[in-house]
Amino acid sequence: MAGNYFEFQFKIEPVQPASEILIAELGYLGFESFVENDDGITAYIPEEEYEEDILANVHILQSEDFKISYDQKEIERVNWNEEWEKNFTPILVDDHCSVRAPFHEKLDVDFDIVIEPKMSFGTGHHATTHMMIQHILKNEWEGKSVLDMGCGTGVLAILAAMKGARTIDAIDIDNWCYLNTLENISRNDCEHINVEEGGAELLEGREYDIILANINRNILLRDIPVYGKNLKENGQLFLSGFYAGDLPAIKKACAEIGLNFIENFERNDWIAAKFSR
């Protein structure tokens, strides 16, 4: 069956942050689309990229911190654009910001963001992205320098630009996210957003008024000291991608570098928190 896909259905306990780590590892192996489920993820790889032992070097599958099982099967090639059209619905955040695909009707809102989500994260459907959009809507961005770390689709950087941010860096370690963000900033006429592929190593010597980081607990705890070095006096740090039970650890890490907790949103046990210097 030439030109088909292999579908892997992973069941994961606990789902986060293992799902994000697994997706990152699979992306490097040639998997090109992912669907998040309540109990894990479904991942797809083209037949031409598939090898019998392709999962042998996926480190998280060997981790004792997570219980991960999977089933696989061969399926006919999927038209991903059609699948997104079937399953991707527009969202509305606080009646002020909509996030929609090009084939959706435009809503009468202050901020209309059009994205082609593909396999990248940050459509606004996930609780963390939704809450980060709420933070952006609530705060002042005019003339600010902004970092969107782990930018996914670029939706947060795009909204910051729409709210008047002066300079914006959008960074993601995943190549697909990097390319998708480039496409989406062009689609939304936000050409002054600088998009880069990489991680916290790119931040040496930079300074920002505001840093957005919607990633996961472990990476945030590792990189919060880095963000602290990049944050200007009176700067603001917005963090998400972790559960309510992780908030004390996040607060502690921020306090250790002189950042004060201001407030947080909570949605479906996920947290998006604001800190300031």
CSV table of C-alpha atoms in Angstrom, one decimal:
chain,number,residue,atom,x,y,z
A,1,MET,CA,0.0,0.0,0.0
A,2,ALA,CA,2.4,2.6,-1.2
A,3,GLY,CA,2.0,6.1,0.1
A,4,ASN,CA,0.1,5.2,3.2
A,5,TYR,CA,0.7,6.1,6.9
A,6,PHE,CA,1.4,4.2,10.1
A,7,GLU,CA,-0.8,5.3,13.0
A,8,PHE,CA,0.4,4.9,16.6
A,9,GLN,CA,-2.1,5.3,19.4
A,10,PHE,CA,-0.2,6.0,22.7
A,11,LYS,CA,-1.9,5.7,26.1
A,12,ILE,CA,0.0,7.8,28.6
A,13,GLU,CA,-0.1,8.0,32.4
A,14,PRO,CA,0.1,10.8,33.5
A,15,VAL,CA,-0.7,12.5,30.2
A,16,GLN,CA,1.4,15.7,30.8
A,17,PRO,CA,4.2,16.5,30.5
A,18,ALA,CA,4.8,13.2,28.8
A,19,SER,CA,2.7,13.9,25.8
A,20,GLU,CA,4.6,17.0,24.9
A,21,ILE,CA,8.0,15.3,25.4
A,22,LEU,CA,6.8,12.3,23.3
A,23,ILE,CA,5.6,14.5,20.5
A,24,ALA,CA,8.9,16.3,20.4
A,25,GLU,CA,10.9,13.1,20.2
A,26,LEU,CA,8.6,11.6,17.5
A,27,GLY,CA,8.8,14.8,15.5
A,28,TYR,CA,12.5,14.2,15.1
A,29,LEU,CA,11.9,10.7,13.8
A,30,GLY,CA,9.6,11.8,10.9
A,31,PHE,CA,6.2,11.7,12.5
A,32,GLU,CA,4.3,14.5,10.9
A,33,SER,CA,1.0,14.9,12.6
A,34,PHE,CA,-0.4,14.4,16.1
A,35,VAL,CA,-3.8,14.4,17.8
A,36,GLU,CA,-4.1,14.9,21.5
A,37,ASN,CA,-6.6,12.6,23.3
A,38,ASP,CA,-7.8,12.5,26.9
A,39,ASP,CA,-5.6,9.5,27.6
A,40,GLY,CA,-2.6,10.2,25.3
A,41,ILE,CA,-1.9,11.0,21.7
A,42,THR,CA,-2.3,9.5,18.2
A,43,ALA,CA,0.7,10.0,16.0
A,44,TYR,CA,1.1,9.5,12.2
A,45,ILE,CA,4.2,8.8,10.1
A,46,PRO,CA,4.4,8.3,6.3
A,47,GLU,CA,5.2,4.8,5.2
A,48,GLU,CA,8.4,6.0,3.5
A,49,GLU,CA,9.7,7.3,6.9
A,50,TYR,CA,8.7,4.2,8.9
A,51,GLU,CA,11.2,1.6,10.1
A,52,GLU,CA,10.4,-1.5,12.2
A,53,ASP,CA,12.5,-0.4,15.2
A,54,ILE,CA,11.6,3.3,14.8
A,55,LEU,CA,10.6,3.7,18.5
A,56,ALA,CA,13.8,2.0,19.8
A,57,ASN,CA,15.5,5.3,20.6
A,58,VAL,CA,12.5,7.2,22.0
A,59,HIS,CA,13.8,7.8,25.5
A,60,ILE,CA,10.6,8.7,27.2
A,61,LEU,CA,9.2,5.2,26.4
A,62,GLN,CA,11.9,3.9,28.7
A,63,SER,CA,11.2,6.3,31.5
A,64,GLU,CA,10.0,5.0,34.9
A,65,ASP,CA,8.2,8.3,35.5
A,66,PHE,CA,5.5,7.5,33.0
A,67,LYS,CA,3.4,4.5,31.9
A,68,ILE,CA,3.2,4.5,28.1
A,69,SER,CA,1.6,1.8,25.9
A,70,TYR,CA,0.8,1.9,22.2
A,71,ASP,CA,-0.9,0.1,19.3
A,72,GLN,CA,0.0,0.6,15.7
A,73,LYS,CA,-1.7,0.0,12.3
A,74,GLU,CA,-1.3,1.0,8.7
A,75,ILE,CA,-3.9,3.3,7.3
A,76,GLU,CA,-4.6,5.0,4.0
A,77,ARG,CA,-3.0,8.4,3.4
A,78,VAL,CA,-4.9,11.2,5.0
A,79,ASN,CA,-5.7,14.6,3.7
A,80,TRP,CA,-4.8,16.6,6.8
A,81,ASN,CA,-6.4,19.8,5.6
A,82,GLU,CA,-9.7,18.0,5.3
A,83,GLU,CA,-9.3,16.5,8.7
A,84,TRP,CA,-8.6,19.9,10.2
A,85,GLU,CA,-11.6,21.4,8.5
A,86,LYS,CA,-13.7,18.7,10.0
A,87,ASN,CA,-12.3,19.0,13.6
A,88,PHE,CA,-10.9,22.5,14.0
A,89,THR,CA,-13.6,24.9,15.3
A,90,PRO,CA,-13.1,28.6,15.9
A,91,ILE,CA,-12.7,29.7,19.5
A,92,LEU,CA,-13.7,33.0,21.2
A,93,VAL,CA,-11.8,34.3,24.2
A,94,ASP,CA,-13.5,36.7,26.5
A,95,ASP,CA,-15.6,38.1,23.6
A,96,HIS,CA,-12.6,40.0,22.4
A,97,CYS,CA,-10.3,37.6,20.5
A,98,SER,CA,-11.1,34.9,18.0
A,99,VAL,CA,-8.8,32.2,16.8
A,100,ARG,CA,-9.9,30.6,13.5
A,101,ALA,CA,-8.8,28.8,10.4
A,102,PRO,CA,-8.9,30.5,7.0
A,103,PHE,CA,-12.1,28.6,6.1
A,104,HIS,CA,-14.0,29.9,9.1
A,105,GLU,CA,-16.3,33.0,8.9
A,106,LYS,CA,-14.8,36.1,10.5
A,107,LEU,CA,-16.3,37.1,13.8
A,108,ASP,CA,-16.9,40.7,15.0
A,109,VAL,CA,-14.2,40.9,17.6
A,110,ASP,CA,-11.3,43.3,18.5
A,111,PHE,CA,-8.6,40.7,17.6
A,112,ASP,CA,-9.2,38.2,14.8
A,113,ILE,CA,-6.4,35.7,14.5
A,114,VAL,CA,-6.3,33.4,11.5
A,115,ILE,CA,-4.0,30.3,11.7
A,116,GLU,CA,-3.4,27.1,9.8
A,117,PRO,CA,-2.8,24.9,12.7
A,118,LYS,CA,-1.4,21.8,11.0
A,119,MET,CA,0.4,19.7,13.6
A,120,SER,CA,1.6,22.6,15.8
A,121,PHE,CA,0.2,23.5,19.2
A,122,GLY,CA,-1.4,26.7,20.2
A,123,THR,CA,-4.7,26.8,18.4
A,124,GLY,CA,-6.4,28.3,21.5
A,125,HIS,CA,-8.4,25.1,22.2
A,126,HIS,CA,-6.0,23.9,24.8
A,127,ALA,CA,-6.6,25.4,28.3
A,128,THR,CA,-3.1,26.8,28.5
A,129,THR,CA,-3.2,28.7,25.3
A,130,HIS,CA,-6.7,30.0,26.1
A,131,MET,CA,-5.5,31.4,29.4
A,132,MET,CA,-2.4,32.9,28.0
A,133,ILE,CA,-4.6,34.8,25.5
A,134,GLN,CA,-6.6,36.0,28.5
A,135,HIS,CA,-3.5,37.4,30.1
A,136,ILE,CA,-2.5,39.1,26.9
A,137,LEU,CA,-6.0,40.7,26.6
A,138,LYS,CA,-5.9,41.9,30.2
A,139,ASN,CA,-2.4,43.5,30.1
A,140,GLU,CA,-0.7,46.4,28.4
A,141,TRP,CA,1.6,45.7,25.4
A,142,GLU,CA,2.0,49.0,23.5
A,143,GLY,CA,5.6,49.6,22.7
A,144,LYS,CA,6.9,46.5,24.7
A,145,SER,CA,9.6,44.1,23.7
A,146,VAL,CA,8.3,40.6,23.9
A,147,LEU,CA,9.6,37.0,23.8
A,148,ASP,CA,7.2,34.1,23.0
A,149,MET,CA,9.1,31.1,24.1
A,150,GLY,CA,7.8,27.8,22.8
A,151,CYS,CA,5.6,29.7,20.3
A,152,GLY,CA,3.8,26.7,18.7
A,153,THR,CA,1.6,28.3,16.0
A,154,GLY,CA,2.7,31.8,16.9
A,155,VAL,CA,-0.7,32.7,18.1
A,156,LEU,CA,0.5,34.5,21.3
A,157,ALA,CA,3.2,36.5,19.4
A,158,ILE,CA,0.6,37.5,16.9
A,159,LEU,CA,-1.9,38.7,19.5
A,160,ALA,CA,0.9,40.6,21.3
A,161,ALA,CA,1.7,42.3,17.9
A,162,MET,CA,-1.9,43.2,17.4
A,163,LYS,CA,-1.9,44.8,20.9
A,164,GLY,CA,1.0,47.0,19.9
A,165,ALA,CA,4.2,45.2,21.0
A,166,ARG,CA,7.1,46.9,19.4
A,167,THR,CA,9.6,44.0,18.9
A,168,ILE,CA,8.7,40.3,19.2
A,169,ASP,CA,10.9,37.2,19.2
A,170,ALA,CA,9.0,33.9,18.7
A,171,ILE,CA,11.1,30.9,19.4
A,172,ASP,CA,10.4,27.1,19.2
A,173,ILE,CA,12.7,24.1,19.3
A,174,ASP,CA,10.5,22.2,16.8
A,175,ASN,CA,11.1,22.8,13.1
A,176,TRP,CA,7.4,22.3,12.2
A,177,CYS,CA,6.4,25.0,14.8
A,178,TYR,CA,9.0,27.3,13.4
A,179,LEU,CA,7.7,26.9,9.9
A,180,ASN,CA,4.1,27.1,10.9
A,181,THR,CA,4.7,30.3,12.9
A,182,LEU,CA,6.4,31.9,9.8
A,183,GLU,CA,3.3,31.0,7.8
A,184,ASN,CA,0.9,32.3,10.4
A,185,ILE,CA,2.6,35.7,11.0
A,186,SER,CA,2.5,36.3,7.3
A,187,ARG,CA,-1.2,35.3,7.2
A,188,ASN,CA,-1.9,37.9,9.9
A,189,ASP,CA,0.3,40.7,8.5
A,190,CYS,CA,2.6,40.7,11.5
A,191,GLU,CA,5.9,40.7,9.6
A,192,HIS,CA,7.9,42.4,12.4
A,193,ILE,CA,7.8,39.2,14.5
A,194,ASN,CA,11.2,37.6,14.4
A,195,VAL,CA,10.9,33.8,14.3
A,196,GLU,CA,13.8,31.5,15.3
A,197,GLU,CA,14.3,27.7,15.7
A,198,GLY,CA,16.0,26.7,19.0
A,199,GLY,CA,15.8,26.8,22.7
A,200,ALA,CA,16.9,28.9,25.7
A,201,GLU,CA,20.5,28.9,24.4
A,202,LEU,CA,19.4,31.6,21.9
A,203,LEU,CA,18.6,34.0,24.7
A,204,GLU,CA,22.1,35.0,25.8
A,205,GLY,CA,22.4,38.7,26.1
A,206,ARG,CA,18.8,39.6,25.2
A,207,GLU,CA,16.4,41.7,27.2
A,208,TYR,CA,12.6,41.8,27.1
A,209,ASP,CA,9.8,43.8,28.8
A,210,ILE,CA,7.6,40.7,28.7
A,211,ILE,CA,8.3,37.0,28.4
A,212,LEU,CA,5.6,34.4,27.5
A,213,ALA,CA,6.5,30.8,28.0
A,214,ASN,CA,3.7,28.1,27.5
A,215,ILE,CA,5.8,24.9,27.6
A,216,ASN,CA,5.7,22.3,30.4
A,217,ARG,CA,6.6,22.1,34.1
A,218,ASN,CA,10.1,20.5,33.7
A,219,ILE,CA,11.3,22.9,31.0
A,220,LEU,CA,9.9,25.9,32.8
A,221,LEU,CA,11.7,25.0,36.1
A,222,ARG,CA,14.9,24.5,34.2
A,223,ASP,CA,14.7,27.7,32.2
A,224,ILE,CA,13.1,30.2,34.7
A,225,PRO,CA,16.6,31.3,35.8
A,226,VAL,CA,17.4,32.0,32.2
A,227,TYR,CA,14.2,34.0,31.7
A,228,GLY,CA,15.1,36.0,34.8
A,229,LYS,CA,18.4,37.1,33.2
A,230,ASN,CA,16.5,38.2,30.1
A,231,LEU,CA,13.7,40.1,31.9
A,232,LYS,CA,14.1,43.9,32.2
A,233,GLU,CA,13.5,45.8,35.5
A,234,ASN,CA,9.8,45.9,36.1
A,235,GLY,CA,9.4,43.2,33.4
A,236,GLN,CA,6.6,40.7,33.4
A,237,LEU,CA,6.8,36.9,33.0
A,238,PHE,CA,3.7,34.8,32.0
A,239,LEU,CA,4.0,31.0,32.4
A,240,SER,CA,1.7,28.1,31.5
A,241,GLY,CA,1.8,24.5,30.6
A,242,PHE,CA,1.6,23.1,34.1
A,243,TYR,CA,-1.0,21.9,36.5
A,244,ALA,CA,-2.4,23.5,39.6
A,245,GLY,CA,-0.4,21.2,41.8
A,246,ASP,CA,2.8,22.4,40.2
A,247,LEU,CA,2.1,26.1,41.0
A,248,PRO,CA,4.0,26.1,44.4
A,249,ALA,CA,7.1,24.8,42.6
A,250,ILE,CA,6.8,27.4,39.9
A,251,LYS,CA,6.3,30.2,42.5
A,252,LYS,CA,9.3,29.0,44.4
A,253,ALA,CA,11.6,29.0,41.3
A,254,CYS,CA,10.4,32.5,40.4
A,255,ALA,CA,10.9,33.9,43.9
A,256,GLU,CA,14.4,32.6,44.0
A,257,ILE,CA,15.3,34.9,41.1
A,258,GLY,CA,13.4,37.9,42.5
A,259,LEU,CA,10.1,37.6,40.7
A,260,ASN,CA,6.9,38.3,42.5
A,261,PHE,CA,3.7,36.3,41.9
A,262,ILE,CA,0.9,38.5,40.8
A,263,GLU,CA,-2.1,36.3,39.8
A,264,ASN,CA,-3.1,33.2,37.8
A,265,PHE,CA,-5.9,31.9,35.8
A,266,GLU,CA,-7.0,28.2,36.2
A,267,ARG,CA,-8.9,26.2,33.6
A,268,ASN,CA,-9.4,22.4,33.7
A,269,ASP,CA,-6.7,22.1,36.4
A,270,TRP,CA,-4.2,23.9,34.2
A,271,ILE,CA,-2.6,27.2,35.3
A,272,ALA,CA,-1.4,30.3,33.6
A,273,ALA,CA,0.5,32.6,36.0
A,274,LYS,CA,1.8,36.1,35.9
A,275,PHE,CA,5.0,37.2,37.7
A,276,SER,CA,6.7,40.6,37.8
A,277,ARG,CA,10.1,42.0,38.8
